[in-house]
Short mmCIF file of N, CA and C in Angstrom, two decimals:
data_model
loop_
_atom_site.label_atom_id
_atom_site.label_comp_id
_atom_site.label_asym_id
_atom_site.label_seq_id
_atom_site.Cartn_x
_atom_site.Cartn_y
_atom_site.Cartn_z
N MET A 8 -25.36 6.49 28.33
CA MET A 8 -24.49 5.41 27.93
C MET A 8 -25.31 4.30 27.27
N ILE A 9 -26.51 4.07 27.76
CA ILE A 9 -27.35 3.02 27.19
C ILE A 9 -27.73 3.38 25.76
N ARG A 10 -27.91 4.68 25.48
CA ARG A 10 -28.25 5.10 24.12
C ARG A 10 -27.11 4.80 23.16
N LYS A 11 -25.88 4.99 23.60
CA LYS A 11 -24.73 4.71 22.75
C LYS A 11 -24.60 3.22 22.49
N PHE A 12 -24.90 2.43 23.51
CA PHE A 12 -24.84 0.98 23.32
C PHE A 12 -25.92 0.52 22.35
N VAL A 13 -27.13 1.03 22.51
CA VAL A 13 -28.22 0.67 21.61
C VAL A 13 -27.90 1.14 20.19
N GLY A 14 -27.30 2.30 20.06
CA GLY A 14 -26.90 2.80 18.74
C GLY A 14 -25.87 1.89 18.09
N ALA A 15 -24.92 1.40 18.89
CA ALA A 15 -23.90 0.50 18.35
C ALA A 15 -24.53 -0.81 17.89
N VAL A 16 -25.47 -1.32 18.67
CA VAL A 16 -26.16 -2.56 18.29
C VAL A 16 -26.98 -2.34 17.03
N ALA A 17 -27.70 -1.23 16.94
CA ALA A 17 -28.51 -0.93 15.76
C ALA A 17 -27.64 -0.78 14.52
N ALA A 18 -26.48 -0.13 14.68
CA ALA A 18 -25.57 0.04 13.55
C ALA A 18 -25.01 -1.31 13.13
N SER A 19 -24.75 -2.19 14.09
CA SER A 19 -24.27 -3.55 13.75
C SER A 19 -25.33 -4.31 12.98
N LEU A 20 -26.58 -4.16 13.38
CA LEU A 20 -27.66 -4.81 12.65
C LEU A 20 -27.80 -4.23 11.24
N ALA A 21 -27.54 -2.94 11.08
CA ALA A 21 -27.57 -2.32 9.76
C ALA A 21 -26.47 -2.90 8.87
N VAL A 22 -25.29 -3.14 9.44
CA VAL A 22 -24.21 -3.76 8.67
C VAL A 22 -24.63 -5.15 8.22
N LEU A 23 -25.19 -5.93 9.13
CA LEU A 23 -25.64 -7.27 8.77
C LEU A 23 -26.74 -7.23 7.71
N GLY A 24 -27.68 -6.29 7.84
CA GLY A 24 -28.74 -6.14 6.84
C GLY A 24 -28.17 -5.76 5.48
N GLY A 25 -27.19 -4.87 5.47
CA GLY A 25 -26.57 -4.48 4.20
C GLY A 25 -25.84 -5.64 3.55
N LEU A 26 -25.15 -6.44 4.37
CA LEU A 26 -24.47 -7.61 3.83
C LEU A 26 -25.48 -8.61 3.28
N TRP A 27 -26.62 -8.77 3.95
CA TRP A 27 -27.65 -9.68 3.45
C TRP A 27 -28.19 -9.19 2.10
N LEU A 28 -28.42 -7.88 1.99
CA LEU A 28 -28.90 -7.35 0.72
C LEU A 28 -27.90 -7.60 -0.40
N MET A 29 -26.62 -7.58 -0.06
CA MET A 29 -25.59 -7.80 -1.08
C MET A 29 -25.56 -9.24 -1.57
N ILE A 30 -25.80 -10.20 -0.67
CA ILE A 30 -25.68 -11.61 -1.07
C ILE A 30 -27.03 -12.26 -1.38
N ALA A 31 -28.13 -11.61 -1.06
CA ALA A 31 -29.45 -12.21 -1.24
C ALA A 31 -29.75 -12.66 -2.67
N PRO A 32 -29.45 -11.86 -3.70
CA PRO A 32 -29.77 -12.33 -5.05
C PRO A 32 -29.06 -13.63 -5.41
N PHE A 33 -27.87 -13.82 -4.88
CA PHE A 33 -27.11 -15.02 -5.19
C PHE A 33 -27.55 -16.19 -4.31
N ALA A 34 -27.85 -15.89 -3.04
CA ALA A 34 -28.24 -16.94 -2.11
C ALA A 34 -29.64 -17.47 -2.40
N LEU A 35 -30.53 -16.60 -2.84
CA LEU A 35 -31.91 -17.01 -3.08
C LEU A 35 -32.16 -17.48 -4.51
N GLY A 36 -31.17 -17.35 -5.36
CA GLY A 36 -31.28 -17.84 -6.72
C GLY A 36 -32.01 -16.93 -7.67
N THR A 37 -32.25 -15.68 -7.34
CA THR A 37 -32.91 -14.77 -8.27
C THR A 37 -31.95 -14.28 -9.35
N GLN A 38 -30.64 -14.42 -9.11
CA GLN A 38 -29.64 -14.07 -10.12
C GLN A 38 -29.20 -15.36 -10.81
N PRO A 39 -29.42 -15.48 -12.13
CA PRO A 39 -29.01 -16.70 -12.83
C PRO A 39 -27.49 -16.87 -12.79
N GLU A 40 -27.08 -18.15 -12.69
CA GLU A 40 -25.65 -18.43 -12.64
C GLU A 40 -25.02 -18.18 -14.00
N ASN A 41 -23.77 -17.74 -13.99
CA ASN A 41 -22.98 -17.50 -15.20
C ASN A 41 -23.67 -16.56 -16.18
N ALA A 42 -24.36 -15.55 -15.66
CA ALA A 42 -25.03 -14.58 -16.52
C ALA A 42 -24.69 -13.18 -16.01
N ASP A 43 -24.90 -12.19 -16.85
CA ASP A 43 -24.71 -10.81 -16.42
C ASP A 43 -25.69 -10.49 -15.31
N TRP A 44 -25.31 -9.53 -14.47
CA TRP A 44 -26.18 -9.16 -13.37
C TRP A 44 -27.45 -8.52 -13.93
N THR A 45 -28.58 -8.91 -13.36
CA THR A 45 -29.85 -8.31 -13.75
C THR A 45 -30.01 -6.97 -13.02
N ASP A 46 -30.98 -6.19 -13.47
CA ASP A 46 -31.20 -4.88 -12.85
C ASP A 46 -31.56 -5.00 -11.36
N PRO A 47 -32.42 -5.94 -10.97
CA PRO A 47 -32.72 -6.07 -9.53
C PRO A 47 -31.48 -6.47 -8.71
N THR A 48 -30.62 -7.30 -9.29
CA THR A 48 -29.40 -7.70 -8.58
C THR A 48 -28.49 -6.50 -8.36
N ILE A 49 -28.31 -5.71 -9.39
CA ILE A 49 -27.47 -4.51 -9.27
C ILE A 49 -28.05 -3.58 -8.22
N SER A 50 -29.36 -3.37 -8.26
CA SER A 50 -30.03 -2.48 -7.31
C SER A 50 -29.86 -2.98 -5.88
N GLU A 51 -30.12 -4.26 -5.65
CA GLU A 51 -30.01 -4.81 -4.29
C GLU A 51 -28.56 -4.79 -3.81
N PHE A 52 -27.62 -5.14 -4.67
CA PHE A 52 -26.22 -5.21 -4.26
C PHE A 52 -25.72 -3.84 -3.81
N PHE A 53 -25.93 -2.82 -4.64
CA PHE A 53 -25.39 -1.51 -4.31
C PHE A 53 -26.18 -0.82 -3.20
N THR A 54 -27.45 -1.12 -3.06
CA THR A 54 -28.20 -0.62 -1.90
C THR A 54 -27.63 -1.25 -0.63
N GLY A 55 -27.40 -2.55 -0.67
CA GLY A 55 -26.81 -3.23 0.48
C GLY A 55 -25.42 -2.72 0.80
N LEU A 56 -24.63 -2.43 -0.23
CA LEU A 56 -23.29 -1.88 0.00
C LEU A 56 -23.38 -0.53 0.71
N GLY A 57 -24.29 0.31 0.27
CA GLY A 57 -24.46 1.62 0.93
C GLY A 57 -24.91 1.48 2.37
N VAL A 58 -25.88 0.59 2.62
CA VAL A 58 -26.35 0.38 3.99
C VAL A 58 -25.23 -0.17 4.87
N ALA A 59 -24.44 -1.09 4.33
CA ALA A 59 -23.34 -1.68 5.11
C ALA A 59 -22.27 -0.63 5.44
N VAL A 60 -21.95 0.23 4.50
CA VAL A 60 -20.93 1.26 4.75
C VAL A 60 -21.42 2.26 5.79
N VAL A 61 -22.66 2.69 5.66
CA VAL A 61 -23.21 3.63 6.66
C VAL A 61 -23.30 2.97 8.03
N GLY A 62 -23.71 1.70 8.06
CA GLY A 62 -23.76 0.97 9.32
C GLY A 62 -22.39 0.81 9.95
N LEU A 63 -21.38 0.54 9.13
CA LEU A 63 -20.02 0.40 9.65
C LEU A 63 -19.52 1.72 10.22
N ALA A 64 -19.81 2.81 9.55
CA ALA A 64 -19.44 4.12 10.08
C ALA A 64 -20.14 4.37 11.41
N GLY A 65 -21.40 3.95 11.53
CA GLY A 65 -22.13 4.10 12.79
C GLY A 65 -21.54 3.25 13.89
N VAL A 66 -21.17 2.02 13.57
CA VAL A 66 -20.55 1.14 14.58
C VAL A 66 -19.28 1.78 15.11
N VAL A 67 -18.43 2.27 14.22
CA VAL A 67 -17.17 2.88 14.64
C VAL A 67 -17.45 4.11 15.50
N SER A 68 -18.40 4.95 15.07
CA SER A 68 -18.71 6.17 15.82
C SER A 68 -19.24 5.85 17.21
N PHE A 69 -20.20 4.93 17.29
CA PHE A 69 -20.77 4.59 18.58
C PHE A 69 -19.74 3.89 19.48
N ALA A 70 -18.88 3.08 18.90
CA ALA A 70 -17.84 2.41 19.70
C ALA A 70 -16.87 3.43 20.29
N MET A 71 -16.50 4.42 19.49
CA MET A 71 -15.60 5.46 20.01
C MET A 71 -16.30 6.28 21.09
N ALA A 72 -17.57 6.58 20.89
CA ALA A 72 -18.31 7.33 21.90
C ALA A 72 -18.45 6.53 23.19
N LEU A 73 -18.69 5.23 23.09
CA LEU A 73 -18.75 4.37 24.28
C LEU A 73 -17.41 4.35 25.01
N HIS A 74 -16.33 4.26 24.25
CA HIS A 74 -15.01 4.24 24.87
C HIS A 74 -14.75 5.54 25.63
N GLU A 75 -15.08 6.67 25.00
CA GLU A 75 -14.89 7.95 25.68
C GLU A 75 -15.73 8.04 26.94
N GLU A 76 -16.95 7.55 26.88
CA GLU A 76 -17.84 7.56 28.05
C GLU A 76 -17.26 6.71 29.18
N LEU A 77 -16.76 5.53 28.84
CA LEU A 77 -16.19 4.65 29.87
C LEU A 77 -14.90 5.24 30.46
N VAL A 78 -14.11 5.93 29.66
CA VAL A 78 -12.91 6.59 30.18
C VAL A 78 -13.31 7.73 31.10
N ALA A 79 -14.34 8.50 30.71
CA ALA A 79 -14.79 9.62 31.53
C ALA A 79 -15.33 9.14 32.88
N ARG A 80 -15.97 7.99 32.90
CA ARG A 80 -16.50 7.45 34.15
C ARG A 80 -15.44 6.73 34.98
N GLY A 81 -14.27 6.51 34.39
CA GLY A 81 -13.20 5.85 35.13
C GLY A 81 -13.27 4.34 35.10
N VAL A 82 -14.14 3.78 34.29
CA VAL A 82 -14.27 2.33 34.20
C VAL A 82 -13.11 1.74 33.42
N VAL A 83 -12.66 2.46 32.41
CA VAL A 83 -11.56 2.00 31.57
C VAL A 83 -10.39 2.95 31.79
N ALA A 84 -9.21 2.38 32.07
CA ALA A 84 -8.02 3.20 32.24
C ALA A 84 -7.30 3.30 30.90
N VAL A 85 -6.88 4.49 30.59
CA VAL A 85 -6.17 4.72 29.34
C VAL A 85 -4.70 4.45 29.58
N ARG A 86 -4.14 3.53 28.80
CA ARG A 86 -2.72 3.23 28.92
C ARG A 86 -1.93 4.29 28.19
N PRO A 87 -0.89 4.81 28.82
CA PRO A 87 -0.07 5.79 28.11
C PRO A 87 0.73 5.08 27.01
N ARG A 88 0.89 5.77 25.94
CA ARG A 88 1.66 5.20 24.84
C ARG A 88 3.14 5.23 25.18
N VAL A 89 3.79 4.13 24.91
CA VAL A 89 5.22 4.03 25.17
C VAL A 89 5.94 4.61 23.95
N ALA A 90 6.73 5.62 24.24
CA ALA A 90 7.47 6.25 23.16
C ALA A 90 8.63 5.36 22.75
N GLU A 91 8.75 5.13 21.46
CA GLU A 91 9.84 4.32 20.97
C GLU A 91 11.14 5.12 21.06
N PRO A 92 12.23 4.45 21.45
CA PRO A 92 13.50 5.19 21.52
C PRO A 92 13.93 5.61 20.12
N GLU A 93 14.49 6.79 20.06
CA GLU A 93 14.94 7.29 18.77
C GLU A 93 16.17 6.52 18.33
N PRO A 94 16.23 6.16 17.07
CA PRO A 94 17.41 5.42 16.61
C PRO A 94 18.65 6.30 16.67
N GLU A 95 19.77 5.65 16.96
CA GLU A 95 21.02 6.39 17.02
C GLU A 95 21.44 6.81 15.62
N ALA A 96 22.00 7.97 15.54
CA ALA A 96 22.44 8.47 14.25
C ALA A 96 23.68 7.70 13.80
N VAL A 97 23.65 7.21 12.59
CA VAL A 97 24.77 6.48 12.04
C VAL A 97 25.70 7.48 11.37
N PRO A 98 26.97 7.48 11.76
CA PRO A 98 27.87 8.45 11.12
C PRO A 98 28.03 8.11 9.64
N SER A 99 27.92 9.13 8.81
CA SER A 99 28.03 8.91 7.38
C SER A 99 29.49 8.93 6.94
N ALA A 100 29.74 8.33 5.80
CA ALA A 100 31.09 8.31 5.27
C ALA A 100 31.48 9.71 4.86
N PRO A 101 32.76 10.05 4.98
CA PRO A 101 33.18 11.40 4.60
C PRO A 101 32.97 11.62 3.11
N GLN A 102 32.52 12.81 2.78
CA GLN A 102 32.24 13.15 1.39
C GLN A 102 33.56 13.45 0.67
N ALA A 103 33.68 12.93 -0.54
CA ALA A 103 34.88 13.20 -1.33
C ALA A 103 34.73 14.56 -2.00
N SER A 104 35.82 15.30 -2.03
CA SER A 104 35.77 16.61 -2.68
C SER A 104 35.82 16.41 -4.19
N SER A 105 35.55 17.45 -4.93
CA SER A 105 35.53 17.33 -6.38
C SER A 105 36.93 17.07 -6.93
N ALA A 106 37.96 17.57 -6.25
CA ALA A 106 39.34 17.31 -6.70
C ALA A 106 39.68 15.83 -6.53
N GLU A 107 39.27 15.24 -5.41
CA GLU A 107 39.54 13.82 -5.19
C GLU A 107 38.77 12.97 -6.20
N LEU A 108 37.54 13.36 -6.48
CA LEU A 108 36.73 12.63 -7.45
C LEU A 108 37.34 12.72 -8.84
N ALA A 109 37.84 13.89 -9.23
CA ALA A 109 38.49 14.05 -10.53
C ALA A 109 39.74 13.19 -10.61
N ALA A 110 40.50 13.11 -9.51
CA ALA A 110 41.72 12.30 -9.51
C ALA A 110 41.37 10.82 -9.63
N LEU A 111 40.25 10.38 -9.05
CA LEU A 111 39.86 8.99 -9.16
C LEU A 111 39.35 8.64 -10.56
N LEU A 112 38.69 9.57 -11.21
CA LEU A 112 38.12 9.30 -12.52
C LEU A 112 39.08 9.55 -13.67
N ALA A 113 40.20 10.21 -13.43
CA ALA A 113 41.15 10.53 -14.51
C ALA A 113 41.65 9.29 -15.24
N PRO A 114 42.04 8.20 -14.57
CA PRO A 114 42.50 7.02 -15.32
C PRO A 114 41.40 6.43 -16.20
N LEU A 115 40.17 6.45 -15.74
CA LEU A 115 39.07 5.93 -16.54
C LEU A 115 38.85 6.77 -17.78
N VAL A 116 38.91 8.07 -17.65
CA VAL A 116 38.73 8.96 -18.78
C VAL A 116 39.85 8.76 -19.80
N GLU A 117 41.09 8.61 -19.31
CA GLU A 117 42.22 8.40 -20.22
C GLU A 117 42.08 7.07 -20.96
N ALA A 118 41.62 6.03 -20.27
CA ALA A 118 41.45 4.73 -20.92
C ALA A 118 40.36 4.80 -21.99
N LEU A 119 39.29 5.52 -21.73
CA LEU A 119 38.23 5.67 -22.73
C LEU A 119 38.72 6.47 -23.93
N ARG A 120 39.51 7.52 -23.69
CA ARG A 120 40.04 8.33 -24.77
C ARG A 120 40.97 7.50 -25.66
N GLU A 121 41.81 6.70 -25.03
CA GLU A 121 42.72 5.84 -25.76
C GLU A 121 41.96 4.81 -26.59
N ASP A 122 40.90 4.29 -26.02
CA ASP A 122 40.06 3.31 -26.71
C ASP A 122 39.44 3.92 -27.97
N LEU A 123 39.00 5.15 -27.87
CA LEU A 123 38.37 5.81 -29.00
C LEU A 123 39.38 6.17 -30.08
N LYS A 124 40.61 6.48 -29.70
CA LYS A 124 41.65 6.84 -30.68
C LYS A 124 42.05 5.65 -31.54
N THR A 125 42.18 4.49 -30.90
CA THR A 125 42.66 3.32 -31.64
C THR A 125 41.61 2.76 -32.57
N GLY A 126 40.37 3.00 -32.33
CA GLY A 126 39.31 2.49 -33.19
C GLY A 126 39.00 1.03 -32.97
N GLU A 127 39.54 0.43 -31.93
CA GLU A 127 39.30 -0.98 -31.66
C GLU A 127 38.08 -1.21 -30.77
N HIS A 128 37.38 -0.17 -30.48
CA HIS A 128 36.22 -0.34 -29.61
C HIS A 128 35.12 -1.07 -30.36
N ARG A 129 34.30 -1.72 -29.62
CA ARG A 129 33.22 -2.55 -30.17
C ARG A 129 32.05 -1.67 -30.56
N ARG A 130 31.57 -1.82 -31.76
CA ARG A 130 30.35 -1.14 -32.17
C ARG A 130 29.17 -2.03 -31.82
N ASN A 131 28.01 -1.44 -31.66
CA ASN A 131 26.82 -2.21 -31.27
C ASN A 131 26.54 -3.31 -32.27
N GLY A 132 26.62 -4.54 -31.79
CA GLY A 132 26.23 -5.69 -32.59
C GLY A 132 27.26 -6.17 -33.59
N THR A 133 28.45 -5.55 -33.68
CA THR A 133 29.41 -5.98 -34.69
C THR A 133 30.46 -6.94 -34.15
N ALA A 134 30.73 -6.91 -32.87
CA ALA A 134 31.74 -7.81 -32.31
C ALA A 134 31.09 -8.66 -31.22
N PRO A 135 31.53 -9.92 -31.10
CA PRO A 135 30.99 -10.74 -30.03
C PRO A 135 31.48 -10.26 -28.67
N LEU A 136 30.67 -10.51 -27.66
CA LEU A 136 31.04 -10.07 -26.32
C LEU A 136 32.16 -10.93 -25.76
N VAL A 137 32.24 -12.19 -26.12
CA VAL A 137 33.27 -13.09 -25.61
C VAL A 137 34.48 -12.99 -26.51
N GLY A 138 35.67 -12.83 -25.93
CA GLY A 138 36.90 -12.81 -26.70
C GLY A 138 37.30 -11.46 -27.18
N VAL A 139 36.58 -10.38 -26.86
CA VAL A 139 36.94 -9.04 -27.30
C VAL A 139 38.23 -8.60 -26.64
N GLU A 140 38.41 -8.93 -25.37
CA GLU A 140 39.61 -8.51 -24.65
C GLU A 140 40.86 -9.17 -25.21
N GLU A 141 40.76 -10.36 -25.80
CA GLU A 141 41.94 -11.05 -26.34
C GLU A 141 42.47 -10.35 -27.58
N ASN A 142 41.63 -9.63 -28.30
CA ASN A 142 42.05 -8.96 -29.54
C ASN A 142 42.81 -7.68 -29.28
N ARG A 143 42.83 -7.17 -28.10
CA ARG A 143 43.46 -5.87 -27.81
C ARG A 143 44.92 -6.03 -27.62
#
C-alpha cells in the first residue's frame, strides 16, 4: 500500500513538473512577448505537456489502485449505487389511419386545386404579402 501511495505522490510531482515546463518560458522571460514561439519554447511546452499527461494518467491509476486496496482491507466501505426509478410510460396519442388522414387533407387539396385553376395565386415576388386576401 505504501508503494501505491508513493507512486501517487511521484505522479503528482510529475504533473507539477510538466506544468512548470509548460509555463517556464513565459514565466522566466525566455519567450519574447507578442512574438512567435521560439524553438526552445515549443520544445519545452510540448515536453511539459507530455510529462503532465503521463503524470495525470499515473495519478489516476495509483488513486484507483489505492482505493481498491482500501476496499479490500475493509477500511473504506463501498456504497451501493441507488438505482433510479424507471420513468412511467406515457401513453401515446392514437395513430390516425391513412383513411382518416386523407379525409382531413381533402379540403386542403381541393382549396389548392381551386387556387391553381383561377390563376389568382401569388407568384414569387410579384404580389405583396399584405392585402392579397382582400383581392380574392
